[in-house]
Amino acid sequence: MPALQAQTGTLYPDTVALRHIFGYSDYSLRSTFALDNTEFGPRIEGSLLADVLVVSVDIDTGSLESYRVLSDERQYSIGISVLDTRDIQRNIINSAQDQWSRHIIQSFQFTIGQGKYVGRARGRFLFGDTKTITFSELKPEFEAVVGARSYILVFHGVSEDMRVLRQLGIGQQARCILDTTKASQFPLQRSSKPSSEVMLETLGIHFDNLHAAGNDAHFVLKALLMLAVRDAQIQHVVPSKDVLSVLTALERIARAPTPAPAPKPLPKPPRVKRPKQPKKQDTARKRRRARRKLERETQALEQSATVSGGDL
C-alpha cells in the first residue's frame, strides 16, 4: 500500500495500523486508506483494542556481515519486549494502580558469543538479567514469550533485524510488521526517518542506556504507544470517552518510570608520586672508613719516619 503525503509528515500504513490495533480513530477505520480490520484479529470483548501481543525486537551486532551470516562465534545482543493489549485493558479498568504501569511491558535480553561487545550489553541492561544462548535456542525463547497468542512485530528499522529472524524461522506468524521509523513520520510531522534517540526525545520519553538491545526494544515499544497518542492528537478529532481512556492508558504506560542505570564505578584516584627520601647516612660506616683512612695515613707516616731515620 502506498504512503500518503499529509502536511509535512508522510502517512504510512504503519501509522494506520496503530489506529486499528488501539482502536482510537473512527475516521481512520472508515477511510479509503484503512487496512483490513480483520488483519489484526478480533477485539478484546468490551474494548476498542485488538486482542494481540505487541512484540518489539532489536538485534545488535558488530557488522552488517554478522546480520547476513549468523555465527555463534560472533557477538550479538538481542532484545525482546512484549506488551499484551489485555493488560492495557486491565490498566484502563484499574487506572488508579499507576504503580502497575511500569511492569506491564516485559523485557528480555539475550546474548550470543563472548567478548567485550556482549559484556557491555549485559552490564547496561536495565530490566533484569541477560541470558546467554546460541542461535539454535533463540526460536524456542521467542516462542516461550509469545506462546499461542497472535502477535505484531515492531522494529526501529526492519531490514537487518528481520533478516536474522527469517534465517531462524522466527516471525512468519506475525499479523503485521511495524517500523517506527515510518510510523513516527506522520505523528511527528517529519519528512525523514528519526533516530531512536530523536524519536524518544521528541515524544518526551525518558530513556537510559540505549544501544543495549534489551533496552532499545523496551523504549521503542514505549515510543510506539506515544506515537499512537500523538497521532490521535494531531487528527483534531474530539475523542469519545472510550478512546480517551485508551489514549490515557497508552501514555501512562509509555511514561512509567524505568529502573535507574547502575552507577558508574568511581574513577581510580590519580597515582601520586612520592618524593624520593634522602638516603639515610650510615654514620657507623663513615666512622669506620674514617678510622681506616686515619690508620693508613698513620702507617704511612710511621713508615716514612722509619725510612728517614735509617738514612741518618
Short mmCIF file of C-alpha atoms in Angstrom, two decimals:
data_model
loop_
_atom_site.label_atom_id
_atom_site.label_comp_id
_atom_site.label_asym_id
_atom_site.label_seq_id
_atom_site.Cartn_x
_atom_site.Cartn_y
_atom_site.Cartn_z
CA MET A 1 0.00 0.00 0.00
CA PRO A 2 1.50 3.39 -0.96
CA ALA A 3 2.12 6.09 1.59
CA LEU A 4 0.07 9.30 1.57
CA GLN A 5 1.68 12.73 1.97
CA ALA A 6 -0.05 14.85 4.61
CA GLN A 7 1.27 18.23 5.70
CA THR A 8 4.97 17.69 6.41
CA GLY A 9 4.68 14.09 7.60
CA THR A 10 4.16 11.03 5.44
CA LEU A 11 1.26 8.80 6.45
CA TYR A 12 2.47 5.22 6.16
CA PRO A 13 0.40 2.05 6.66
CA ASP A 14 2.42 1.55 9.86
CA THR A 15 0.64 4.56 11.39
CA VAL A 16 -2.77 3.48 10.13
CA ALA A 17 -2.13 0.07 11.69
CA LEU A 18 -1.81 1.75 15.10
CA ARG A 19 -5.31 3.17 14.67
CA HIS A 20 -6.66 -0.33 14.12
CA ILE A 21 -4.67 -2.01 16.89
CA PHE A 22 -5.56 0.56 19.55
CA GLY A 23 -8.96 1.50 18.10
CA TYR A 24 -8.63 5.23 18.64
CA SER A 25 -9.57 6.65 15.23
CA ASP A 26 -13.06 6.12 13.84
CA TYR A 27 -12.12 8.34 10.91
CA SER A 28 -9.25 6.05 10.00
CA LEU A 29 -11.44 2.96 10.14
CA ARG A 30 -13.83 4.49 7.60
CA SER A 31 -11.19 5.98 5.29
CA THR A 32 -10.20 4.55 1.93
CA PHE A 33 -6.67 4.25 3.31
CA ALA A 34 -7.79 1.98 6.15
CA LEU A 35 -6.34 -1.50 6.40
CA ASP A 36 -8.49 -4.60 6.50
CA ASN A 37 -9.54 -4.69 10.14
CA THR A 38 -9.57 -8.50 10.18
CA GLU A 39 -5.79 -8.38 9.69
CA PHE A 40 -5.40 -7.79 13.41
CA GLY A 41 -7.82 -10.42 14.63
CA PRO A 42 -10.77 -9.99 16.98
CA ARG A 43 -11.07 -7.23 19.54
CA ILE A 44 -11.00 -7.79 23.26
CA GLU A 45 -14.57 -8.17 24.47
CA GLY A 46 -15.95 -4.81 25.53
CA SER A 47 -12.83 -2.98 24.33
CA LEU A 48 -11.55 -0.96 21.37
CA LEU A 49 -8.25 -2.88 21.48
CA ALA A 50 -7.25 -5.70 19.16
CA ASP A 51 -6.51 -8.90 21.08
CA VAL A 52 -2.79 -9.21 20.29
CA LEU A 53 0.69 -9.11 21.74
CA VAL A 54 2.80 -6.18 20.58
CA VAL A 55 6.36 -7.53 20.38
CA SER A 56 9.34 -5.23 19.88
CA VAL A 57 12.61 -6.79 18.72
CA ASP A 58 16.09 -5.31 18.44
CA ILE A 59 19.26 -7.12 17.36
CA ASP A 60 22.67 -5.50 17.73
CA THR A 61 25.94 -6.86 16.40
CA GLY A 62 29.29 -5.58 15.30
CA SER A 63 28.93 -5.51 11.50
CA LEU A 64 26.46 -5.80 8.62
CA GLU A 65 28.08 -9.09 7.67
CA SER A 66 27.08 -10.53 11.05
CA TYR A 67 23.40 -9.96 10.21
CA ARG A 68 23.77 -11.86 6.96
CA VAL A 69 25.96 -14.75 8.07
CA LEU A 70 24.95 -15.90 11.54
CA SER A 71 27.57 -17.49 13.75
CA ASP A 72 27.70 -18.39 17.42
CA GLU A 73 31.35 -17.34 17.29
CA ARG A 74 30.36 -13.71 16.64
CA GLN A 75 28.85 -11.37 19.21
CA TYR A 76 25.15 -10.38 19.27
CA SER A 77 22.77 -8.82 21.77
CA ILE A 78 19.07 -9.49 21.19
CA GLY A 79 16.23 -7.65 22.90
CA ILE A 80 12.58 -8.68 23.04
CA SER A 81 9.89 -6.59 24.74
CA VAL A 82 6.24 -7.59 24.81
CA LEU A 83 3.03 -5.76 25.68
CA ASP A 84 -0.28 -7.60 25.92
CA THR A 85 -3.28 -5.49 24.89
CA ARG A 86 -5.28 -7.41 27.50
CA ASP A 87 -3.01 -5.81 30.10
CA ILE A 88 -3.70 -2.39 28.57
CA GLN A 89 -7.41 -3.07 29.02
CA ARG A 90 -6.81 -4.06 32.65
CA ASN A 91 -4.84 -0.84 33.09
CA ILE A 92 -7.82 1.12 31.75
CA ILE A 93 -10.15 -0.58 34.22
CA ASN A 94 -7.69 -0.20 37.13
CA SER A 95 -6.36 3.23 36.22
CA ALA A 96 -5.71 4.11 39.87
CA GLN A 97 -2.94 1.50 40.04
CA ASP A 98 -0.25 3.66 38.45
CA GLN A 99 2.47 1.58 40.06
CA TRP A 100 1.38 -1.36 37.91
CA SER A 101 2.04 0.56 34.67
CA ARG A 102 5.80 0.20 34.99
CA HIS A 103 5.56 -3.62 34.96
CA ILE A 104 3.19 -4.09 32.01
CA ILE A 105 5.96 -4.22 29.41
CA GLN A 106 8.07 -7.36 29.84
CA SER A 107 11.62 -7.04 28.54
CA PHE A 108 14.24 -9.70 27.89
CA GLN A 109 17.82 -9.62 26.67
CA PHE A 110 19.88 -12.46 25.22
CA THR A 111 23.49 -12.52 24.12
CA ILE A 112 25.33 -14.81 21.74
CA GLY A 113 29.11 -15.14 21.74
CA GLN A 114 31.70 -13.89 24.20
CA GLY A 115 33.68 -10.68 24.35
CA LYS A 116 33.63 -7.01 25.30
CA TYR A 117 30.71 -6.18 22.96
CA VAL A 118 28.21 -8.50 24.64
CA GLY A 119 29.77 -7.91 28.05
CA ARG A 120 28.96 -4.23 27.72
CA ALA A 121 25.35 -5.03 26.70
CA ARG A 122 24.94 -7.29 29.74
CA GLY A 123 26.21 -4.57 32.04
CA ARG A 124 23.87 -1.91 30.59
CA PHE A 125 20.59 -3.88 30.55
CA LEU A 126 18.05 -2.20 32.85
CA PHE A 127 15.30 -4.81 33.13
CA GLY A 128 16.78 -7.89 34.73
CA ASP A 129 19.40 -10.47 33.92
CA THR A 130 20.75 -11.22 30.45
CA LYS A 131 20.65 -14.82 29.27
CA THR A 132 23.49 -16.25 27.19
CA ILE A 133 22.22 -18.53 24.40
CA THR A 134 23.11 -19.89 20.96
CA PHE A 135 21.20 -19.20 17.75
CA SER A 136 19.57 -22.63 17.93
CA GLU A 137 17.97 -21.56 21.23
CA LEU A 138 16.57 -18.21 20.09
CA LYS A 139 13.43 -19.57 18.39
CA PRO A 140 12.34 -21.58 21.48
CA GLU A 141 12.97 -18.49 23.62
CA PHE A 142 10.83 -16.35 21.30
CA GLU A 143 8.05 -18.93 21.22
CA ALA A 144 8.08 -19.07 25.02
CA VAL A 145 7.48 -15.31 25.08
CA VAL A 146 4.59 -15.21 22.58
CA GLY A 147 3.03 -18.59 23.36
CA ALA A 148 -0.05 -19.33 21.27
CA ARG A 149 -1.16 -15.67 21.03
CA SER A 150 -1.49 -13.57 17.89
CA TYR A 151 1.28 -11.01 17.76
CA ILE A 152 2.57 -7.96 15.91
CA LEU A 153 6.28 -7.34 15.41
CA VAL A 154 7.77 -3.88 15.96
CA PHE A 155 11.23 -2.66 14.90
CA HIS A 156 13.03 0.64 14.63
CA GLY A 157 14.35 -0.11 11.16
CA VAL A 158 13.18 -3.51 9.95
CA SER A 159 15.54 -4.85 7.33
CA GLU A 160 18.60 -6.22 9.14
CA ASP A 161 16.81 -7.42 12.28
CA MET A 162 14.14 -9.17 10.24
CA ARG A 163 16.85 -10.72 8.08
CA VAL A 164 18.16 -12.50 11.19
CA LEU A 165 14.70 -13.66 12.30
CA ARG A 166 13.85 -15.06 8.87
CA GLN A 167 17.04 -17.11 8.82
CA LEU A 168 15.94 -18.65 12.12
CA GLY A 169 12.31 -19.22 11.12
CA ILE A 170 11.01 -16.60 13.56
CA GLY A 171 8.20 -14.15 12.91
CA GLN A 172 6.36 -15.75 9.99
CA GLN A 173 3.16 -15.88 12.05
CA ALA A 174 3.18 -12.15 12.83
CA ARG A 175 -0.10 -10.46 11.88
CA CYS A 176 1.89 -7.47 10.68
CA ILE A 177 5.31 -5.85 10.97
CA LEU A 178 5.58 -2.21 12.05
CA ASP A 179 8.57 0.06 11.62
CA THR A 180 8.69 3.04 13.97
CA THR A 181 10.95 4.94 11.56
CA LYS A 182 7.87 5.05 9.29
CA ALA A 183 5.11 5.05 11.91
CA SER A 184 6.66 8.16 13.50
CA GLN A 185 6.68 10.43 10.46
CA PHE A 186 3.00 11.47 10.38
CA PRO A 187 2.52 11.82 14.17
CA LEU A 188 5.77 13.80 14.48
CA GLN A 189 5.18 15.68 11.21
CA ARG A 190 8.57 14.70 9.85
CA SER A 191 9.66 14.08 6.29
CA SER A 192 12.64 11.93 7.31
CA LYS A 193 13.27 8.90 9.47
CA PRO A 194 14.29 9.84 13.02
CA SER A 195 16.92 8.02 15.03
CA SER A 196 15.64 6.26 18.13
CA GLU A 197 17.18 8.98 20.33
CA VAL A 198 15.48 11.80 18.38
CA MET A 199 12.15 9.96 18.38
CA LEU A 200 12.23 9.36 22.14
CA GLU A 201 13.32 12.92 22.92
CA THR A 202 10.61 14.38 20.67
CA LEU A 203 7.98 12.24 22.38
CA GLY A 204 9.28 13.21 25.82
CA ILE A 205 10.05 9.64 26.87
CA HIS A 206 12.84 9.28 29.40
CA PHE A 207 15.43 6.70 28.38
CA ASP A 208 18.78 5.37 29.53
CA ASN A 209 21.47 3.04 28.21
CA LEU A 210 20.42 2.83 24.58
CA HIS A 211 22.41 0.54 22.27
CA ALA A 212 21.92 -2.42 24.56
CA ALA A 213 19.36 -4.44 22.59
CA GLY A 214 17.06 -5.23 25.52
CA ASN A 215 16.78 -1.54 26.41
CA ASP A 216 16.29 -0.50 22.78
CA ALA A 217 13.41 -2.94 22.33
CA HIS A 218 11.76 -1.65 25.52
CA PHE A 219 12.00 2.04 24.67
CA VAL A 220 10.92 1.54 21.04
CA LEU A 221 7.77 -0.16 22.32
CA LYS A 222 7.10 2.79 24.63
CA ALA A 223 7.66 5.13 21.69
CA LEU A 224 5.07 3.20 19.67
CA LEU A 225 2.45 3.86 22.35
CA MET A 226 3.21 7.58 22.40
CA LEU A 227 3.14 7.71 18.60
CA ALA A 228 -0.44 6.46 18.79
CA VAL A 229 -1.26 9.19 21.32
CA ARG A 230 0.39 11.88 19.18
CA ASP A 231 -1.32 10.58 16.03
CA ALA A 232 -4.71 10.87 17.71
CA GLN A 233 -3.92 14.39 18.92
CA ILE A 234 -2.96 15.80 15.51
CA GLN A 235 -6.15 14.48 13.88
CA HIS A 236 -8.09 17.21 15.74
CA VAL A 237 -11.00 14.91 16.41
CA VAL A 238 -12.72 15.08 19.79
CA PRO A 239 -12.21 11.57 21.22
CA SER A 240 -15.03 9.61 22.75
CA LYS A 241 -14.80 8.62 26.41
CA ASP A 242 -13.66 5.11 25.44
CA VAL A 243 -10.98 6.42 23.06
CA LEU A 244 -9.76 8.88 25.69
CA SER A 245 -9.45 6.01 28.18
CA VAL A 246 -7.28 4.07 25.72
CA LEU A 247 -5.04 7.06 24.95
CA THR A 248 -4.64 7.87 28.64
CA ALA A 249 -3.61 4.29 29.39
CA LEU A 250 -1.12 4.25 26.50
CA GLU A 251 0.51 7.45 27.71
CA ARG A 252 0.55 6.24 31.32
CA ILE A 253 2.40 3.08 30.27
CA ALA A 254 4.79 4.95 27.95
CA ARG A 255 5.75 7.41 30.67
CA ALA A 256 6.03 4.90 33.51
CA PRO A 257 9.41 5.16 35.24
CA THR A 258 12.13 2.66 34.44
CA PRO A 259 14.92 1.30 36.65
CA ALA A 260 17.85 3.63 37.08
CA PRO A 261 21.09 2.51 35.46
CA ALA A 262 23.75 1.11 37.72
CA PRO A 263 26.08 3.83 38.99
CA LYS A 264 29.33 4.07 37.14
CA PRO A 265 32.32 2.92 39.17
CA LEU A 266 34.29 5.75 40.69
CA PRO A 267 37.48 6.52 38.80
CA LYS A 268 40.66 5.42 40.47
CA PRO A 269 42.42 8.29 42.20
CA PRO A 270 45.47 9.54 40.33
CA ARG A 271 48.69 7.96 41.41
CA VAL A 272 50.69 10.41 43.47
CA LYS A 273 54.43 10.15 43.15
CA ARG A 274 56.08 10.23 46.49
CA PRO A 275 59.16 12.42 46.73
CA LYS A 276 62.34 10.47 46.97
CA GLN A 277 63.51 10.14 50.51
CA PRO A 278 67.11 11.14 51.10
CA LYS A 279 69.31 8.20 51.81
CA LYS A 280 69.98 7.70 55.44
CA GLN A 281 73.56 8.40 56.26
CA ASP A 282 75.32 5.37 57.65
CA THR A 283 77.37 7.17 60.29
CA ALA A 284 78.88 3.94 61.67
CA ARG A 285 80.20 3.03 58.23
CA LYS A 286 81.54 6.52 57.77
CA ARG A 287 83.32 6.33 61.11
CA ARG A 288 84.90 3.01 60.17
CA ARG A 289 86.04 4.39 56.85
CA ALA A 290 87.47 7.48 58.54
CA ARG A 291 89.24 5.33 61.14
CA ARG A 292 90.75 3.08 58.48
CA LYS A 293 91.86 6.09 56.48
CA LEU A 294 93.46 7.55 59.57
CA GLU A 295 95.18 4.24 60.29
CA ARG A 296 96.53 4.12 56.74
CA GLU A 297 97.80 7.66 56.98
CA THR A 298 99.41 6.93 60.38
CA GLN A 299 101.10 3.83 58.98
CA ALA A 300 102.34 5.83 56.03
CA LEU A 301 103.81 8.47 58.33
CA GLU A 302 105.47 5.85 60.53
CA GLN A 303 106.98 4.14 57.51
CA SER A 304 108.18 7.47 56.21
CA ALA A 305 109.75 8.29 59.59
CA THR A 306 111.48 4.88 59.75
CA VAL A 307 112.98 5.35 56.31
CA SER A 308 114.19 8.83 57.19
CA GLY A 309 115.82 7.60 60.44
CA GLY A 310 117.67 4.84 58.59
CA ASP A 311 119.14 7.31 56.16
CA LEU A 312 120.62 9.25 59.03
#
